Tab-separated table of N, CA and C and ligand atoms in Angstrom:
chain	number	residue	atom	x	y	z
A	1	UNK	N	19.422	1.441	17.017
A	1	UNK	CA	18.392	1.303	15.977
A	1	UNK	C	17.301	2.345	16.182
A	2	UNK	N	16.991	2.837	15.147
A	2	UNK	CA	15.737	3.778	15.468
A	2	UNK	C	14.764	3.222	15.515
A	3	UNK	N	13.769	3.872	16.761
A	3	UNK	CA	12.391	3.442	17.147
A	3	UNK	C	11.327	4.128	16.158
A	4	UNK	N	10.384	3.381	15.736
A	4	UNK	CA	8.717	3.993	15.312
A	4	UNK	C	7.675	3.950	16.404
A	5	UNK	N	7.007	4.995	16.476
A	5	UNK	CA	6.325	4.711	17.468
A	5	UNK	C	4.879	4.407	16.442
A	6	UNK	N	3.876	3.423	16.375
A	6	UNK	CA	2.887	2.897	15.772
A	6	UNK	C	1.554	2.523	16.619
A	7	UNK	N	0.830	4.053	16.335
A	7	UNK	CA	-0.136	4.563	17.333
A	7	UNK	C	-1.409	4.103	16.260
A	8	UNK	N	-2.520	3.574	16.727
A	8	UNK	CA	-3.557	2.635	16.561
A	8	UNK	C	-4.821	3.580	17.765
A	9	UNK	N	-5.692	4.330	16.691
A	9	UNK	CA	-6.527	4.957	17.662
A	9	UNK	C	-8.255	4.634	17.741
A	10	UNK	N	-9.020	4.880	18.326
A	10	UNK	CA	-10.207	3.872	18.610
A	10	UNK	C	-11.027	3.104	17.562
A	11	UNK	N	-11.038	2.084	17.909
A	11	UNK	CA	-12.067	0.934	17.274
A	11	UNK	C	-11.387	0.000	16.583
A	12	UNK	N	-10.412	0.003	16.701
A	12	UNK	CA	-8.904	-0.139	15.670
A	12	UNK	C	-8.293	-1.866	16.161
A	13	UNK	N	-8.955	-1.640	17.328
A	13	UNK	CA	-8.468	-2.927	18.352
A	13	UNK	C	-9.742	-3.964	17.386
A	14	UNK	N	-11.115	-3.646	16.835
A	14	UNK	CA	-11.847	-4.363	16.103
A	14	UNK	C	-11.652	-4.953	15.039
A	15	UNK	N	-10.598	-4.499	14.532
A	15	UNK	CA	-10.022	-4.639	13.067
A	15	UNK	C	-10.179	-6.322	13.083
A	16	UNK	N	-10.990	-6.704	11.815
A	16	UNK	CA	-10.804	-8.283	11.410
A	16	UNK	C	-12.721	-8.536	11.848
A	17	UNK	N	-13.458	-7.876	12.591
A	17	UNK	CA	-14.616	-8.123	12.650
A	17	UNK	C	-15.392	-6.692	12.296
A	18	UNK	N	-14.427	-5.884	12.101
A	18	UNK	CA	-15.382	-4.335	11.994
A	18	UNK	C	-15.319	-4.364	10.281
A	19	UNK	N	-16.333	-4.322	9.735
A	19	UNK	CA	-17.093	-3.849	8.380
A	19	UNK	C	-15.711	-3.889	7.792
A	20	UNK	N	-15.584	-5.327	7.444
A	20	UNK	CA	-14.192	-6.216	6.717
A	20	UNK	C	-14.448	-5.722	5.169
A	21	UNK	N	-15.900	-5.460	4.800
A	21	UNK	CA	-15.924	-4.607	3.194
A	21	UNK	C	-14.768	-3.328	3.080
A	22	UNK	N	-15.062	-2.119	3.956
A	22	UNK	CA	-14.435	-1.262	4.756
A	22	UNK	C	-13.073	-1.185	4.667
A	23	UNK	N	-12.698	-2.239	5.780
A	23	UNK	CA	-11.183	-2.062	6.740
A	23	UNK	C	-10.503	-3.726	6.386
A	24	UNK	N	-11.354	-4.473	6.135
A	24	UNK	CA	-10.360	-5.799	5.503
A	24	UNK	C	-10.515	-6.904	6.640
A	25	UNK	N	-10.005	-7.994	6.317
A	25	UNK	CA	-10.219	-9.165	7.557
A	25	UNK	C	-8.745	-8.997	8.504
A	26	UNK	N	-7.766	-8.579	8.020
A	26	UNK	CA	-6.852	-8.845	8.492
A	26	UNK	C	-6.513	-7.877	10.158
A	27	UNK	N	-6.552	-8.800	11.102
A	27	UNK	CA	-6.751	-8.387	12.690
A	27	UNK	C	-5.604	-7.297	13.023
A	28	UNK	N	-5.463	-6.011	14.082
A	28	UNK	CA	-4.597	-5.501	14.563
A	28	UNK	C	-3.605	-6.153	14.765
A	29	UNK	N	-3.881	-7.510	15.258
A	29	UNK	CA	-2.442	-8.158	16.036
A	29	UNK	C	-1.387	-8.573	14.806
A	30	UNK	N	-2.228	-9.356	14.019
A	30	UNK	CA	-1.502	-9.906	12.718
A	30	UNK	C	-0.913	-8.628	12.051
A	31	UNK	N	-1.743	-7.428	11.800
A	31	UNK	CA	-0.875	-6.250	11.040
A	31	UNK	C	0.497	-5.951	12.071
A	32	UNK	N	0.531	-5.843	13.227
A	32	UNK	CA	1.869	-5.818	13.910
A	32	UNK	C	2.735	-6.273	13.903
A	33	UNK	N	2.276	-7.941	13.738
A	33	UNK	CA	3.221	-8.967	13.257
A	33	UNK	C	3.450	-8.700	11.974
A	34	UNK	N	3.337	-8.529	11.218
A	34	UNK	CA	3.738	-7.730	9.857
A	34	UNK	C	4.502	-7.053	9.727
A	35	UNK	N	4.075	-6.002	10.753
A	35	UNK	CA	5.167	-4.752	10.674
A	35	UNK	C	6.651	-4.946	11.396
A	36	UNK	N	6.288	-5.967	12.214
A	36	UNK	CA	7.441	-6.173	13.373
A	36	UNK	C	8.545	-7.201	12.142
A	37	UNK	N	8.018	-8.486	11.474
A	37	UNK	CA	8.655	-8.523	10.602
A	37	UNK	C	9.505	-7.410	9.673
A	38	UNK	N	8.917	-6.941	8.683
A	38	UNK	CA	9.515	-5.913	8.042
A	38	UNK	C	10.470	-5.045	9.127
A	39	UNK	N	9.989	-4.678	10.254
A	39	UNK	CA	11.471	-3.886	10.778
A	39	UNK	C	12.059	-4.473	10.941
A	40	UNK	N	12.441	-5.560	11.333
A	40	UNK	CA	13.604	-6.506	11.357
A	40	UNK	C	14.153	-6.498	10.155
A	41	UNK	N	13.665	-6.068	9.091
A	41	UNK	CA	14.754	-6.397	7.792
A	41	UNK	C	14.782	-5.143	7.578
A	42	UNK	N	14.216	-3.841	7.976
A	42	UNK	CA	14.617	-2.791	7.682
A	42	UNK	C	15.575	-2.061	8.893
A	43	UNK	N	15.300	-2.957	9.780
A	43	UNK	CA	16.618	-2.543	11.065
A	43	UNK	C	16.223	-1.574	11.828
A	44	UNK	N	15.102	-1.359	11.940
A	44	UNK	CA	14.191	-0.366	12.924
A	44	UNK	C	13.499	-1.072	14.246
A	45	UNK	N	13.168	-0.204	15.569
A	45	UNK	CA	12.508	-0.958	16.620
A	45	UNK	C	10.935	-0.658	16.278
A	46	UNK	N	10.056	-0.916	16.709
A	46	UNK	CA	9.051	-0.303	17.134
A	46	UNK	C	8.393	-0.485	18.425
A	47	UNK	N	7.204	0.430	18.450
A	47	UNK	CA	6.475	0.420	19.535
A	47	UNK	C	4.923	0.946	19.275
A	48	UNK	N	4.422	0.102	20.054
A	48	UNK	CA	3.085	0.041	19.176
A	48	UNK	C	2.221	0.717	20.490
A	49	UNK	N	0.759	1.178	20.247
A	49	UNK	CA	-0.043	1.614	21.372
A	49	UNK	C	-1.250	1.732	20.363
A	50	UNK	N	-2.200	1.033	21.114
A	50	UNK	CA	-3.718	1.203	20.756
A	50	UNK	C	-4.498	1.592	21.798
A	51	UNK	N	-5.463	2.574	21.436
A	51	UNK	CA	-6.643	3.166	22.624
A	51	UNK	C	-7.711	3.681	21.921
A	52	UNK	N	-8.636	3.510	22.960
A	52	UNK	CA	-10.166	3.773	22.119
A	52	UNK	C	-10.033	4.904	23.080
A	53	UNK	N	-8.695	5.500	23.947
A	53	UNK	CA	-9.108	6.846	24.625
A	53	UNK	C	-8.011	7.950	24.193
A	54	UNK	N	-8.320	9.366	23.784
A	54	UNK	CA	-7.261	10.199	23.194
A	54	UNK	C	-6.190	10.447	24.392
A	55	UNK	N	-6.721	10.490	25.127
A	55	UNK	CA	-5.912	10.654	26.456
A	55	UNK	C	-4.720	9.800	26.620
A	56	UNK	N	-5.027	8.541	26.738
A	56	UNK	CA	-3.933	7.702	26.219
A	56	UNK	C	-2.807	7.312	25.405
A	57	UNK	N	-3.784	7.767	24.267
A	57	UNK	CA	-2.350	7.690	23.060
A	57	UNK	C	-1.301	8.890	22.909
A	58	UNK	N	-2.185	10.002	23.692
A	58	UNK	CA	-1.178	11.308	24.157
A	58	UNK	C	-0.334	10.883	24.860
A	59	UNK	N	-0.807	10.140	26.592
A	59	UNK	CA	0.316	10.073	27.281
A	59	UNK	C	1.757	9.049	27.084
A	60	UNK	N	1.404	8.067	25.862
A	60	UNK	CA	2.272	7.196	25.260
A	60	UNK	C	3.213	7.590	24.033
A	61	UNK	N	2.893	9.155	23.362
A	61	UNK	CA	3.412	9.956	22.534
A	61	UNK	C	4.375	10.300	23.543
A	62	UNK	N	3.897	11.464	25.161
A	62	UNK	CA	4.608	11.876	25.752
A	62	UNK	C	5.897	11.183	26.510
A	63	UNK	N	5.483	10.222	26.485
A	63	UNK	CA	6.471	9.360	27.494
A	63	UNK	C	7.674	8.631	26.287
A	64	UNK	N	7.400	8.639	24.957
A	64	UNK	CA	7.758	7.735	24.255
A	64	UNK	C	8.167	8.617	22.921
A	65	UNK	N	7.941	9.860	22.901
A	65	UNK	CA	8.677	10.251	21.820
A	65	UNK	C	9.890	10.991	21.678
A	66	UNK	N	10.234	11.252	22.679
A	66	UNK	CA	11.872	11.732	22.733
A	66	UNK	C	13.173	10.757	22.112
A	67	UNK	N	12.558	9.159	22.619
A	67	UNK	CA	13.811	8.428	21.994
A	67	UNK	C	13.318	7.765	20.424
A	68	UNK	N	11.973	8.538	19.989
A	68	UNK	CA	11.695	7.710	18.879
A	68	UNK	C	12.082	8.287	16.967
A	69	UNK	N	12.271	7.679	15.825
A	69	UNK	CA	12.471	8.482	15.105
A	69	UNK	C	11.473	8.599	14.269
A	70	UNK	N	10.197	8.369	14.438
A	70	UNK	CA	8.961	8.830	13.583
A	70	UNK	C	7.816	7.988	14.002
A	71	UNK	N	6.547	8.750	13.629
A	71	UNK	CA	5.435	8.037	13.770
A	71	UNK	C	4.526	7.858	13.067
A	72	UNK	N	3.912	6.676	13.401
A	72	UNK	CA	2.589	5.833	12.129
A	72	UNK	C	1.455	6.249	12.736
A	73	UNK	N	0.599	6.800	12.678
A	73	UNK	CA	-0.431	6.784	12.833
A	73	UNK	C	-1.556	6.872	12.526
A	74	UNK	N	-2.536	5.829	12.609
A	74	UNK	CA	-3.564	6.131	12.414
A	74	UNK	C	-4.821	6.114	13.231
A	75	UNK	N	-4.982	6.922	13.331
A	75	UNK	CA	-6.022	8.046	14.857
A	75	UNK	C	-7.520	7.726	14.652
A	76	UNK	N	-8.126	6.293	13.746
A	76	UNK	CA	-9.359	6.253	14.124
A	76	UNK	C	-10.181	7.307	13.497
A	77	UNK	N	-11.252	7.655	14.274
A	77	UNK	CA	-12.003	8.611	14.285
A	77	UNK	C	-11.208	10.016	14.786
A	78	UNK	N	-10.019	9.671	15.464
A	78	UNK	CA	-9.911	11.095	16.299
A	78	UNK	C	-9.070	11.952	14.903
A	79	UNK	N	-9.058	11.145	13.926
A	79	UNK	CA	-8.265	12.334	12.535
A	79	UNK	C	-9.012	13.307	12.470
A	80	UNK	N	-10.424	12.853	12.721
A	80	UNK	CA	-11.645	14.387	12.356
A	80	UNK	C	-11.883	15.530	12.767
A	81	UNK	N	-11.268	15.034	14.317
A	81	UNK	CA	-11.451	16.141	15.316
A	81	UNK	C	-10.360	16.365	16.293
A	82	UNK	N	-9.817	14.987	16.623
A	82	UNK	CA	-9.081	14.878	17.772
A	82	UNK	C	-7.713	16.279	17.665
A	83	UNK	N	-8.168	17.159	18.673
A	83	UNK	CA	-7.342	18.441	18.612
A	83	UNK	C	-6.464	18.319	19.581
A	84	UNK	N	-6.455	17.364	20.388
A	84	UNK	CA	-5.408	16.651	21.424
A	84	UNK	C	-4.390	16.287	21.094
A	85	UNK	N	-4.985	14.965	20.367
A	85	UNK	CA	-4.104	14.277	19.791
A	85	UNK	C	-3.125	15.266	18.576
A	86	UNK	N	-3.451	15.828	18.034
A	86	UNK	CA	-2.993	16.818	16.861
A	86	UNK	C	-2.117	17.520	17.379
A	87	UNK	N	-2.081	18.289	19.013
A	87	UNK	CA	-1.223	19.144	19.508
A	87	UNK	C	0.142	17.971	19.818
A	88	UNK	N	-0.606	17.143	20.713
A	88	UNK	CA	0.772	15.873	21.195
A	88	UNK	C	1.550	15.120	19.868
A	89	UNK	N	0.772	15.126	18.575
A	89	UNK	CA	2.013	14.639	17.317
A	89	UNK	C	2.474	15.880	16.786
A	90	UNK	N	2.184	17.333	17.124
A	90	UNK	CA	2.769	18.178	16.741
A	90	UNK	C	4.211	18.575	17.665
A	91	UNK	N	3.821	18.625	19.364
A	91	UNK	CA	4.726	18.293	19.884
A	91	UNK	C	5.793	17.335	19.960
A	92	UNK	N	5.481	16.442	19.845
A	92	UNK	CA	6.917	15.220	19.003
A	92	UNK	C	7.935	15.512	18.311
A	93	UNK	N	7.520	16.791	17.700
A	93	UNK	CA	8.473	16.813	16.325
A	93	UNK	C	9.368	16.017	15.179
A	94	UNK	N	8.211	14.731	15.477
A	94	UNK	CA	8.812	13.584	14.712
A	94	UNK	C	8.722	13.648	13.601
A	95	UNK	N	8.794	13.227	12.278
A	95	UNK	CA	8.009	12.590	10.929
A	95	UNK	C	7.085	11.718	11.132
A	96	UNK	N	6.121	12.381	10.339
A	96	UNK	CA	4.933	11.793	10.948
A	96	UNK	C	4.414	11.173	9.684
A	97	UNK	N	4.119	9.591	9.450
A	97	UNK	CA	3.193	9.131	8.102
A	97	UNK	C	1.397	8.908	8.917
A	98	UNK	N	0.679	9.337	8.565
A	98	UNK	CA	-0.441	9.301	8.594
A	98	UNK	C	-1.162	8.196	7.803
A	99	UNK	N	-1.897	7.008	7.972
A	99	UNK	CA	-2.240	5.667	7.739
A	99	UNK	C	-4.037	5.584	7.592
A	100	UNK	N	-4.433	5.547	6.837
A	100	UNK	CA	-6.079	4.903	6.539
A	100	UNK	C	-6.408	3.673	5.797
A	101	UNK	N	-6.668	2.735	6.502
A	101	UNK	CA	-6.639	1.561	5.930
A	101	UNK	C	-8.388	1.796	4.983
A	102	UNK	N	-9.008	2.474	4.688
A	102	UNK	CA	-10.141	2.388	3.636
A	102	UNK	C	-9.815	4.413	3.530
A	103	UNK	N	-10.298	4.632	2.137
A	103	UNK	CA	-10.042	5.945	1.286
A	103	UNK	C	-10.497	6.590	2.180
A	104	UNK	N	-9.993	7.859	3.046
A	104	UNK	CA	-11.044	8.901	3.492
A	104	UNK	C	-11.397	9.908	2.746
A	105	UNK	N	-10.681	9.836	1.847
A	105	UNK	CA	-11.526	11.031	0.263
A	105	UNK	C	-12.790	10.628	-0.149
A	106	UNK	N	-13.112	9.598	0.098
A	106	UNK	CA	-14.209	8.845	-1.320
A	106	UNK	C	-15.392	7.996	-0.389
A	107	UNK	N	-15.353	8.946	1.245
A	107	UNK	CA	-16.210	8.715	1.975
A	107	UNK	C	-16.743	9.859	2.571
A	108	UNK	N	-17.519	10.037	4.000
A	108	UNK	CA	-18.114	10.670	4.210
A	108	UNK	C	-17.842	12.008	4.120
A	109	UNK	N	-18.450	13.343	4.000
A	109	UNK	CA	-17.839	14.317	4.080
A	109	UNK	C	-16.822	14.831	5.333
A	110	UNK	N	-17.582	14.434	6.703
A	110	UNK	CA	-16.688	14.762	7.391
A	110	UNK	C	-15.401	13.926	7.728
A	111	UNK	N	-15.438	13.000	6.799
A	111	UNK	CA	-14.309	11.866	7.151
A	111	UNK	C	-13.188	12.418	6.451
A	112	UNK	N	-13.674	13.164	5.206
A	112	UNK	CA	-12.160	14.226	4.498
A	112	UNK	C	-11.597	14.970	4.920
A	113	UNK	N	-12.089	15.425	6.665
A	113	UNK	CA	-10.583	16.427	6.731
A	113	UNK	C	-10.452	15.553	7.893
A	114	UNK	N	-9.116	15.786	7.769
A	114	UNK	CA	-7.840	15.498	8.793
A	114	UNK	C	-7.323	16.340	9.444
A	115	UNK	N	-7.234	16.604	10.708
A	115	UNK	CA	-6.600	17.287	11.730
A	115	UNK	C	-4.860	16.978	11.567
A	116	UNK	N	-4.580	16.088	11.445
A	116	UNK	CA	-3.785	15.328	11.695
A	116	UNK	C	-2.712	15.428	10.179
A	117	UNK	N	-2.942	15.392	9.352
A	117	UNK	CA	-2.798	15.518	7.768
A	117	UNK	C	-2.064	16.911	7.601
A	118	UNK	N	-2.281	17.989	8.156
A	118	UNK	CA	-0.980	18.980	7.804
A	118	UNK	C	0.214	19.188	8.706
A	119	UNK	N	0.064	18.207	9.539
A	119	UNK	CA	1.810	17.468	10.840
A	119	UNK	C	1.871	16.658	9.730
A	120	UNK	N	1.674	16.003	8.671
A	120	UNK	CA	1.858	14.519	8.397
A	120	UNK	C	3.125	15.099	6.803
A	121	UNK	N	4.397	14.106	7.035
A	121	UNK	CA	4.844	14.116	5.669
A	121	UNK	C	4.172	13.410	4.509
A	122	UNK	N	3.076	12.306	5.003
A	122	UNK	CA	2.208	12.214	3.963
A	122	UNK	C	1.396	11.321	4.366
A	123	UNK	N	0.668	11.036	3.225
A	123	UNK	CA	-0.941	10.246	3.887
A	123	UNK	C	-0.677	8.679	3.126
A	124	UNK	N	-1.207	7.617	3.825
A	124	UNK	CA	-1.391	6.896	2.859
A	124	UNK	C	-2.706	6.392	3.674
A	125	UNK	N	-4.245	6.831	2.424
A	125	UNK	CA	-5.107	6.192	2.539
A	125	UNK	C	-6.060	5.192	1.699
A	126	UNK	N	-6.327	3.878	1.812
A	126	UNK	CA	-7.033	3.298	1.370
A	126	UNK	C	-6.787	2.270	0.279
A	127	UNK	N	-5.479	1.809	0.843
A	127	UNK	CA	-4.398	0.398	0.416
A	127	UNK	C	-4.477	-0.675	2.069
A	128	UNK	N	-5.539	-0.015	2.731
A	128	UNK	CA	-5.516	-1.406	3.167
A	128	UNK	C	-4.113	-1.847	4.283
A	129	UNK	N	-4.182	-2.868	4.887
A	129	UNK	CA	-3.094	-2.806	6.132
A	129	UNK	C	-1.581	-2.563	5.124
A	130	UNK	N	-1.594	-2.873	3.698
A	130	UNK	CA	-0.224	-2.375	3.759
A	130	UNK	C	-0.005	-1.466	3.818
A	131	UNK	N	-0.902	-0.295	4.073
A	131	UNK	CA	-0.506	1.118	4.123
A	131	UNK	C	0.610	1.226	5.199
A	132	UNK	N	-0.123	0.636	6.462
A	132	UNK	CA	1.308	0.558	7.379
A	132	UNK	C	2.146	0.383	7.053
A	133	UNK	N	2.860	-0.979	6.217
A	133	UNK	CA	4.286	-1.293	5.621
A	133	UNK	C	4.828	-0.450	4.625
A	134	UNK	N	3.787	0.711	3.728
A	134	UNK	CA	4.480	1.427	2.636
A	134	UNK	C	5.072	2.677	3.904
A	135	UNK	N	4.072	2.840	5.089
A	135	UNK	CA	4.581	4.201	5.863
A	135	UNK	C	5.558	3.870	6.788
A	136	UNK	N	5.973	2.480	6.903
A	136	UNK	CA	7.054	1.862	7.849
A	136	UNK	C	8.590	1.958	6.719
A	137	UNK	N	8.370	1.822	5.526
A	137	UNK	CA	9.172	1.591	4.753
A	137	UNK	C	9.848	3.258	4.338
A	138	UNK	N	9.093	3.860	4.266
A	138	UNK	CA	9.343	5.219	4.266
A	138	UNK	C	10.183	6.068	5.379
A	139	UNK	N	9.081	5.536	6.603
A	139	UNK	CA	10.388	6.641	7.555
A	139	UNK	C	11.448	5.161	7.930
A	140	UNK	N	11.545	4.465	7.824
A	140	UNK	CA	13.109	3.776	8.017
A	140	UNK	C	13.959	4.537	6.729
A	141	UNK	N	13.422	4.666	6.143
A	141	UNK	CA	14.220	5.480	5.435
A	141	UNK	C	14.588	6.967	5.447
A	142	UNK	N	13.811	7.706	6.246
A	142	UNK	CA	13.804	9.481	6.327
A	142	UNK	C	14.051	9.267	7.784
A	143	UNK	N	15.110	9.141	8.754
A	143	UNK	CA	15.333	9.474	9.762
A	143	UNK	C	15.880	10.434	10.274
A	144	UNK	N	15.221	11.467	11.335
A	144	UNK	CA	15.336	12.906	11.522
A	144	UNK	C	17.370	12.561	11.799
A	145	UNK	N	18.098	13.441	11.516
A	145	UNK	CA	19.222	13.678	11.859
A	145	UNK	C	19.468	13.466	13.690
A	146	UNK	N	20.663	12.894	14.117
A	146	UNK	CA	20.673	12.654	15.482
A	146	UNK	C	20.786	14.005	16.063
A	147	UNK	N	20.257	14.425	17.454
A	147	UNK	CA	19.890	15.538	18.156
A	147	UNK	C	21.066	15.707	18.491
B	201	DQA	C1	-10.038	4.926	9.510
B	201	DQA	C2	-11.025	5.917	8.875
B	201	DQA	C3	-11.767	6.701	9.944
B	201	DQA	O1	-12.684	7.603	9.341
B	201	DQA	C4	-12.543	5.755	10.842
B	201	DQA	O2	-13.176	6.477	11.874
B	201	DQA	C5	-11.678	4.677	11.395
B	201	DQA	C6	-10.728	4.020	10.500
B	201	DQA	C7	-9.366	4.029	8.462
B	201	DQA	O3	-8.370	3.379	8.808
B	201	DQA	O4	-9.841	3.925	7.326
B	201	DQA	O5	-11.816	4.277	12.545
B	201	DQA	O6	-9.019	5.665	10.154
């Protein structure tokens, strides 16, 4: 079965008490359980990693993306800048869906660019936790050819 790897980057672990106008009530854990449902009917594994440190979600890319067939991510704050993180999902060479659970167009200025957004086969921002399930639903479906 192909793996997703479903990377969750800082503040992200707040989800359900952080500015619920924003980002919504619905908690990190429950969106997993969500997603972990849906792969079961789409026949995919996943693997999930949250960190409020870039360092981290690098070394869980590194260790974890050779056997995986694409990744979810959504990088927090580090979409703005994080040039780390940007090199380690470029290194992956996975398919990459890029995830914003509130619009980053139709907010701050510096919240519109994305580091992260020209690795990405596409964005989905500001649908809220199903964004995860429309970008889970997608690469179970676009899986890189076997190596
Ligand atoms: C976010 C948008 C980012 O600008 C912000 O720093 C986040 C969450 C989103 O899901 O809407 O932490 O990625």
């Amino acid at each position: 079965m192909p793996i997703i790897l479903v990377l969750n980057g800082p503040n992200l672990n707040a989800l359900g008490r952080r500015d619920p106008a924003l980002y919504g009530s619905v908690t990190l854990a429950e969106i997993e359980r969500r997603l972990r449902e849906r792969a079961a009917d789409l026949r995919v594994d996943l693997q999930f990693c949250q960190s409020n440190h870039e360092g981290a979600l690098i070394d869980f890319l590194q260790a974890n993306a050779a056997q995986a067939g694409g990744v979810i991510v959504n990088a927090g704050a580090l979409t703005h800048y994080g040039l780390s993180l940007r090199d380690a999902l470029a290194d992956a060479r996975l398919p990459i869906v890029e995830v914003h659970l509130s619009n980053i167009h139709a907010r701050d200025e510096w919240r519109q660019k994305s580091v992260i957004a020209s690795l990405a086969v596409g964005q989905v921002s500001g649908l809220g936790w199903r964004g995860y399930l429309y970008a889970l639903d997608f690469l179970a479906h676009h899986q890189p050819a076997p190596k």
